[in-house]
Coordinates of C-alpha atoms in Angstrom, one line a residue:
M1 CA 129.3 63.0 77.5
N2 CA 126.8 63.0 74.6
T3 CA 123.2 62.5 75.9
K4 CA 119.9 62.7 74.2
K5 CA 117.3 63.2 76.9
I6 CA 119.0 64.5 80.1
Y7 CA 118.4 68.2 80.8
P8 CA 121.9 69.8 80.3
L9 CA 121.9 71.6 83.7
F10 CA 121.0 68.3 85.5
L11 CA 123.7 66.4 83.5
N12 CA 126.3 68.9 84.7
N13 CA 125.2 68.2 88.3
I14 CA 125.4 64.4 88.1
E15 CA 128.8 64.5 86.2
T16 CA 130.4 66.7 88.9
Q17 CA 128.9 64.6 91.8
K18 CA 131.6 62.5 93.4
E19 CA 130.7 59.3 95.2
E20 CA 132.9 58.7 98.2
S21 CA 132.3 54.9 98.3
L22 CA 130.1 52.2 96.9
N23 CA 128.0 52.5 100.0
D24 CA 127.5 56.1 99.4
I25 CA 125.8 56.0 96.0
K26 CA 123.6 59.1 95.6
E27 CA 120.0 58.8 94.6
Y28 CA 118.4 61.7 92.8
R29 CA 114.8 62.8 92.8
V30 CA 114.1 62.8 89.0
I31 CA 111.2 63.8 86.8
I32 CA 110.9 62.0 83.5
S33 CA 108.5 63.6 81.0
F34 CA 106.9 62.3 77.8
D35 CA 105.0 63.7 74.8
S36 CA 101.8 62.0 75.9
V37 CA 100.1 60.1 78.8
P38 CA 99.9 56.8 76.9
E39 CA 103.7 56.9 76.2
R40 CA 104.3 57.5 79.9
D41 CA 102.0 54.7 81.0
N42 CA 103.6 52.4 78.4
F43 CA 107.0 53.2 79.8
L44 CA 105.9 52.5 83.3
S45 CA 104.3 49.2 82.3
K46 CA 107.8 48.1 81.1
N47 CA 109.5 49.3 84.2
K48 CA 107.4 48.1 87.0
Q49 CA 110.3 47.9 89.4
L50 CA 110.4 51.7 89.7
E51 CA 109.0 53.1 92.9
I52 CA 107.0 56.0 91.6
I53 CA 106.7 59.1 93.9
N54 CA 104.0 60.8 91.9
K55 CA 102.5 61.0 88.4
F56 CA 101.4 64.1 86.5
D57 CA 99.0 64.5 83.5
F58 CA 99.1 68.2 82.7
I59 CA 102.7 67.6 81.5
P60 CA 102.8 63.8 81.1
A61 CA 105.5 62.8 83.6
F62 CA 106.4 61.0 86.8
C63 CA 108.7 61.6 89.7
V64 CA 111.0 58.8 90.9
G65 CA 114.2 58.2 92.8
L66 CA 117.1 57.0 90.5
Q67 CA 120.8 56.4 90.8
K68 CA 123.3 57.8 88.2
D69 CA 123.6 54.6 86.2
Q70 CA 119.9 54.2 85.9
I71 CA 119.5 57.8 84.7
L72 CA 122.2 57.3 82.0
N73 CA 120.5 54.0 81.0
F74 CA 117.1 55.7 80.5
D75 CA 118.8 58.4 78.4
N76 CA 118.7 55.9 75.5
D77 CA 115.0 55.3 75.7
D78 CA 113.4 57.0 72.6
S79 CA 109.9 57.3 74.3
I80 CA 111.3 59.7 76.9
K81 CA 111.1 63.4 76.2
Q82 CA 113.3 64.8 79.0
I83 CA 115.0 63.6 82.2
E84 CA 115.7 66.2 84.9
E85 CA 116.1 66.7 88.6
D86 CA 113.0 67.3 90.7
Q87 CA 114.6 70.5 91.9
R88 CA 114.2 71.7 95.4
L89 CA 112.4 75.1 95.9
Y90 CA 112.9 77.7 98.6
L91 CA 110.7 80.4 100.2
S92 CA 111.8 83.8 99.0
I93 CA 111.5 85.8 102.2
L94 CA 114.2 87.0 104.5
E95 CA 113.8 88.6 107.9
V96 CA 110.8 89.8 109.4
N97 CA 109.4 97.8 108.9
E98 CA 107.3 100.2 106.4
I99 CA 104.1 99.8 104.5
L100 CA 103.9 100.2 100.7
E101 CA 102.4 103.6 100.0
L102 CA 99.4 103.4 97.7
D103 CA 97.8 106.4 99.3
K104 CA 97.4 108.4 96.1
Y105 CA 95.6 105.6 94.4
K106 CA 93.3 104.9 97.4
K107 CA 92.4 108.6 97.7
S108 CA 91.3 108.7 94.1
Q109 CA 87.8 107.8 92.8
I110 CA 89.0 104.4 91.5
S111 CA 87.1 101.7 93.3
Y112 CA 89.0 98.6 92.1
T113 CA 90.0 96.4 95.1
G114 CA 90.2 93.0 93.5
K115 CA 86.5 92.1 93.8
N116 CA 85.6 88.8 92.1
V117 CA 89.3 88.1 91.4
Q118 CA 90.6 84.7 92.5
V119 CA 94.2 84.6 93.7
G120 CA 95.9 81.3 94.2
I121 CA 98.9 81.1 96.5
V122 CA 101.3 78.2 96.2
D123 CA 103.2 78.2 99.5
N124 CA 103.3 76.6 102.9
G125 CA 99.7 77.5 103.8
I126 CA 97.6 80.5 104.9
N127 CA 96.7 80.7 108.6
T128 CA 93.2 82.1 108.7
N129 CA 93.3 82.5 112.5
F130 CA 94.7 86.0 112.1
Q131 CA 92.3 89.0 111.7
A132 CA 94.2 90.3 108.7
I133 CA 93.0 87.5 106.4
S134 CA 89.7 86.5 105.0
N135 CA 88.1 84.9 102.0
V136 CA 90.3 81.8 101.9
S137 CA 89.5 78.4 100.3
R138 CA 92.0 75.8 101.4
Y139 CA 93.4 73.2 99.0
Q140 CA 95.9 71.2 101.0
I141 CA 98.2 68.9 98.9
N142 CA 99.6 67.1 102.0
K143 CA 97.6 66.5 105.1
V144 CA 99.7 68.1 107.8
D145 CA 98.4 69.3 111.2
K146 CA 98.9 73.0 111.6
D147 CA 99.9 75.1 114.5
P148 CA 97.0 77.7 114.9
S149 CA 99.5 80.4 116.1
K150 CA 102.1 79.9 113.3
I151 CA 102.9 82.8 111.1
S152 CA 103.6 80.9 107.9
H153 CA 105.1 82.4 104.7
G154 CA 101.8 81.9 102.9
T155 CA 100.1 83.9 105.7
L156 CA 102.4 86.8 105.1
M157 CA 101.8 86.7 101.3
A158 CA 98.1 86.8 101.7
S159 CA 98.3 89.6 104.3
I160 CA 100.3 91.8 101.9
I161 CA 97.8 91.2 99.1
A162 CA 94.6 91.7 101.0
N163 CA 95.2 92.8 104.6
Q164 CA 91.9 93.6 106.2
F165 CA 93.2 96.2 108.7
K166 CA 92.6 99.9 108.0
N167 CA 94.9 102.9 108.3
I168 CA 94.0 106.1 110.1
E169 CA 92.3 107.4 107.0
D170 CA 90.0 104.3 107.0
D171 CA 91.6 102.8 103.9
Y172 CA 92.4 99.1 103.8
I173 CA 96.1 98.4 104.1
G174 CA 96.0 95.5 101.7
I175 CA 96.8 96.1 98.0
A176 CA 93.6 94.4 96.8
P177 CA 91.5 93.7 100.0
D178 CA 88.5 92.2 98.2
V179 CA 90.3 89.3 96.4
K180 CA 89.4 85.7 97.2
F181 CA 92.2 83.3 97.9
T182 CA 92.7 79.7 97.0
D183 CA 95.4 78.3 99.4
F184 CA 97.5 75.7 97.6
D185 CA 99.3 74.5 100.7
V186 CA 102.3 72.4 99.7
S187 CA 103.8 72.2 103.2
N188 CA 104.9 68.9 104.7
L189 CA 106.5 67.5 107.8
T190 CA 110.1 68.1 106.5
N191 CA 109.5 71.6 105.1
D192 CA 111.0 70.4 101.8
F193 CA 109.5 71.8 98.6
Y194 CA 110.0 70.3 95.1
F195 CA 109.0 70.8 91.5
S196 CA 106.8 67.8 91.7
Q197 CA 104.6 69.4 94.4
I198 CA 103.8 72.3 92.2
L199 CA 103.2 70.1 89.2
E200 CA 100.6 68.3 91.4
V201 CA 99.0 71.7 92.1
F202 CA 98.8 72.3 88.3
D203 CA 97.2 68.9 87.7
S204 CA 94.6 69.7 90.3
I205 CA 93.8 73.1 88.8
I206 CA 93.3 71.5 85.4
K207 CA 91.4 68.3 86.4
E208 CA 89.1 70.1 88.8
D209 CA 88.7 73.2 86.6
L210 CA 89.5 75.5 89.5
E211 CA 88.9 79.2 88.8
I212 CA 92.2 81.0 89.3
D213 CA 92.9 84.5 87.8
V214 CA 96.3 85.1 89.4
L215 CA 98.7 82.5 90.8
L216 CA 101.5 83.5 93.1
I217 CA 104.2 80.9 93.4
S218 CA 106.4 82.3 96.1
L219 CA 109.1 79.7 95.9
T220 CA 112.2 79.5 93.7
T221 CA 115.2 77.3 93.1
S222 CA 118.6 78.2 94.4
D223 CA 120.2 77.2 91.1
P224 CA 119.7 79.5 88.1
S225 CA 117.5 78.4 85.2
D226 CA 117.3 78.8 81.4
G227 CA 113.5 78.6 81.5
K228 CA 113.4 75.2 79.8
D229 CA 113.0 73.1 83.0
I230 CA 109.7 71.2 83.4
L231 CA 108.3 73.7 86.0
S232 CA 109.0 76.7 83.7
L233 CA 107.4 74.9 80.7
A234 CA 104.4 73.9 82.8
C235 CA 104.0 77.5 83.9
N236 CA 104.0 78.7 80.3
L237 CA 101.3 76.2 79.4
L238 CA 99.1 77.3 82.4
V239 CA 99.5 80.9 81.3
D240 CA 98.3 79.9 77.8
R241 CA 95.1 78.8 79.6
G242 CA 94.5 82.3 80.9
I243 CA 96.1 82.2 84.4
I244 CA 98.6 85.0 85.2
I245 CA 101.5 83.5 87.1
V246 CA 103.7 85.7 89.4
S247 CA 106.9 84.7 91.1
P248 CA 109.8 86.3 93.0
T249 CA 113.3 86.3 91.5
G250 CA 114.7 84.7 94.7
N251 CA 117.2 85.9 97.2
Y252 CA 120.4 84.6 95.7
G253 CA 121.9 87.9 94.5
P254 CA 123.9 90.1 94.2
D255 CA 125.6 88.2 91.3
S256 CA 124.2 88.1 87.8
R257 CA 122.5 85.0 86.4
T258 CA 120.9 84.1 89.7
I259 CA 117.3 83.9 88.4
G260 CA 115.9 80.5 89.3
S261 CA 112.7 78.6 88.3
P262 CA 109.9 79.3 87.9
S263 CA 110.7 83.0 87.6
A264 CA 113.0 82.3 84.6
A265 CA 110.0 81.0 82.6
S266 CA 109.2 83.3 79.6
K267 CA 105.6 83.8 80.6
V268 CA 105.9 84.1 84.4
I269 CA 105.9 87.7 85.6
S270 CA 108.9 88.0 87.9
F271 CA 109.6 90.6 90.5
G272 CA 112.9 91.7 92.0
A273 CA 113.0 93.7 95.3
V274 CA 114.0 97.4 95.9
T275 CA 114.6 99.2 99.1
K276 CA 112.5 102.2 100.3
E277 CA 115.3 104.4 98.8
L278 CA 114.6 102.7 95.4
F279 CA 117.8 100.9 95.2
I280 CA 118.0 97.2 94.3
N281 CA 118.3 95.0 97.3
P282 CA 121.7 93.2 97.2
F283 CA 120.0 89.8 97.8
S284 CA 117.5 90.2 94.9
G285 CA 118.0 87.7 92.1
K286 CA 119.5 89.2 89.0
G287 CA 119.5 88.4 85.3
P288 CA 120.0 87.5 82.6
T289 CA 118.6 84.0 82.6
L290 CA 121.0 81.3 81.6
D291 CA 119.8 81.6 78.0
E292 CA 120.5 85.4 78.1
R293 CA 116.9 86.7 78.4
L294 CA 115.9 89.8 80.4
K295 CA 114.8 89.0 83.9
P296 CA 113.5 90.2 86.3
D297 CA 110.5 91.7 84.5
F298 CA 109.8 94.3 87.1
C299 CA 110.8 95.4 90.6
L300 CA 108.7 96.5 93.6
P301 CA 109.4 97.3 97.3
G302 CA 110.6 94.2 99.2
S303 CA 112.4 95.6 102.2
D304 CA 111.1 96.1 105.7
V305 CA 107.4 96.0 104.8
K306 CA 105.3 96.2 108.0
I307 CA 102.3 93.8 108.1
P308 CA 99.7 93.9 110.9
L309 CA 98.2 90.4 111.5
S310 CA 96.1 91.1 114.6
D311 CA 95.3 93.8 117.1
N312 CA 98.4 92.9 119.1
L313 CA 100.7 91.6 116.4
A314 CA 102.6 93.2 113.5
V315 CA 105.7 91.9 111.7
S316 CA 108.1 93.4 109.2
V317 CA 109.2 91.3 106.2
T318 CA 111.9 91.5 103.6
G319 CA 112.5 89.5 100.5
T320 CA 111.7 89.2 96.8
S321 CA 108.5 87.3 97.6
V322 CA 107.2 90.5 99.3
A323 CA 107.7 92.3 96.0
A324 CA 106.0 89.4 94.1
A325 CA 103.0 89.5 96.5
I326 CA 102.6 93.3 96.0
G327 CA 102.8 92.6 92.2
A328 CA 100.1 90.0 92.5
G329 CA 97.9 92.5 94.3
L330 CA 98.4 95.1 91.6
I331 CA 97.6 92.6 88.9
A332 CA 94.4 91.6 90.8
I333 CA 93.3 95.2 90.7
I334 CA 93.9 95.4 87.0
K335 CA 92.1 92.0 86.5
E336 CA 89.0 93.3 88.3
F337 CA 88.9 96.2 85.7
K338 CA 89.4 93.9 82.7
T339 CA 89.0 90.2 83.6
N340 CA 89.8 89.0 80.1
Y341 CA 93.3 90.6 79.9
S342 CA 95.7 88.2 78.4
Y343 CA 99.3 87.8 79.7
N344 CA 100.6 89.9 76.8
A345 CA 98.1 92.7 77.3
L346 CA 98.7 92.8 81.0
F347 CA 102.4 92.7 80.7
E348 CA 102.4 95.6 78.3
I349 CA 100.2 97.6 80.7
L350 CA 102.6 97.0 83.5
K351 CA 105.6 97.8 81.3
N352 CA 104.2 101.0 79.9
S353 CA 103.4 102.3 83.5
C354 CA 106.9 101.7 84.8
K355 CA 109.0 104.2 86.5
D356 CA 112.6 103.7 85.3
L357 CA 114.8 103.7 88.3
T358 CA 117.9 104.1 86.0
L359 CA 119.5 101.0 87.5
D360 CA 121.0 98.0 85.7
K361 CA 118.3 96.4 83.5
F362 CA 119.1 92.9 84.8
S363 CA 118.4 94.2 88.3
Q364 CA 115.3 96.3 87.8
G365 CA 113.8 94.8 84.6
Y366 CA 111.6 97.4 83.0
G367 CA 111.4 99.3 86.3
M368 CA 108.7 99.7 89.0
P369 CA 105.0 99.6 87.9
D370 CA 103.0 102.6 88.9
I371 CA 99.3 101.8 89.6
V372 CA 98.3 105.4 89.4
E373 CA 100.0 105.7 86.0
I374 CA 98.2 102.6 84.8
F375 CA 94.8 104.0 85.4
K376 CA 95.8 107.5 84.1
K377 CA 96.7 105.9 80.8
M378 CA 93.2 104.3 80.8
N379 CA 91.7 107.8 81.6
L380 CA 90.2 106.3 84.8
F381 CA 92.2 108.1 87.4
H382 CA 90.7 111.2 89.0
E383 CA 91.2 112.9 92.3
R384 CA 88.5 112.0 94.7
I385 CA 85.7 114.6 95.0
L386 CA 84.9 115.3 98.6
P387 CA 81.3 114.3 99.5
Y388 CA 78.7 117.0 100.3
N389 CA 78.2 115.7 103.9
F390 CA 81.9 116.0 104.6
L391 CA 82.0 119.5 103.2
A392 CA 78.9 120.5 105.2
K393 CA 80.3 119.2 108.4
K394 CA 83.6 121.0 107.7
A395 CA 81.8 124.2 107.0
I396 CA 79.8 124.0 110.3
K397 CA 83.0 123.3 112.2
V398 CA 84.8 126.3 110.6
S399 CA 81.7 128.5 111.3
V400 CA 81.6 127.5 114.9
E401 CA 85.4 128.0 115.3
F402 CA 85.1 131.5 113.7
A403 CA 82.1 132.4 115.9
V404 CA 84.0 131.4 119.1
L405 CA 87.0 133.4 118.0
Y406 CA 84.7 136.5 117.3
I407 CA 83.1 136.2 120.8
I408 CA 86.5 136.1 122.4
I409 CA 87.8 139.1 120.5
Y410 CA 84.5 141.0 121.4
L411 CA 84.9 140.2 125.1
L412 CA 88.5 141.3 125.1
F413 CA 87.4 144.6 123.5
L414 CA 84.8 145.2 126.3
L415 CA 87.2 144.3 129.1
F416 CA 90.1 146.3 127.9

């Protein structure tokens, strides 16, 4: 079938769909995009019978339910730029033991912790009732009542990035504990997630001029992508505006070409997941993309990561979104040091710091970023100098211990 405007991957889906009967005609959630808002509005004025689900301005488009014959009919409309499915998205976390070790970095004199960096999380909401989380501004797309005890996927993502609990050495557990969050909550009563919901988030960011430095989109499609779908293209445009976008590769491995959207987008920094033994997790989405590009970009731990949420509650999580959240935290640290780093500059910094795990390039990407190596290359990494007060207290303790030992030896000499 020769078509002009239907996205090829979507065309393949509707051509292979078999309708069992006339009463079982499938309706597709479709996004129709245009070159400009006036062209979109003109099209809608001529097709007032359409029941529009949503409209978007950042990329001029609208979402609507259409049957196959309607889709094929609109394919002949010259004003339309592209017709594609409003693809469903899935959370990229698997089951809910081991914390990512950044001890060497935290013991150095580097003080970057994500201060003044705004991290947006597009997910099913952040539950701020847990002690592990702070500094959250909520931006709820759909008004849904929340269970105050629920451990949502977004809660786990925020806890990985900026966990407020401390370890026995009094260091924060979170990667970048001082970041501020914008919670782009796209949850709904049916727990369904679509392209159109994220496009709505993008519209809000642009229209309201929201300050976002790093945007974690922890959802991905189950179908692979060539990076030319509307969500991927919208992500690239948002990156051009200065926002760094991070996404997991999804949990649809181990086969190749299992990178979905938006991680297949050329300017989205995508992360696959490795085990604590530094092997690629079998579930981690693998490249290349459908148009043969290298993805994932990088890999990070995404297996059995322990997260304390309160004094009495800790969970362990596994999935590529864990790796992506860690990646977002590392990027936030770099952005605090250099707020005006472009996507290209930041990508090169990550790439040049990577530890090559000597695994398949379409599984590991360029390898695993090393935060210590990043700051060493900037000549900013130095071992922490112990403070005078600590050394003085240590000296007193050693002196007392030596004096006690001397007295014991002296008494033993007198007695025997």
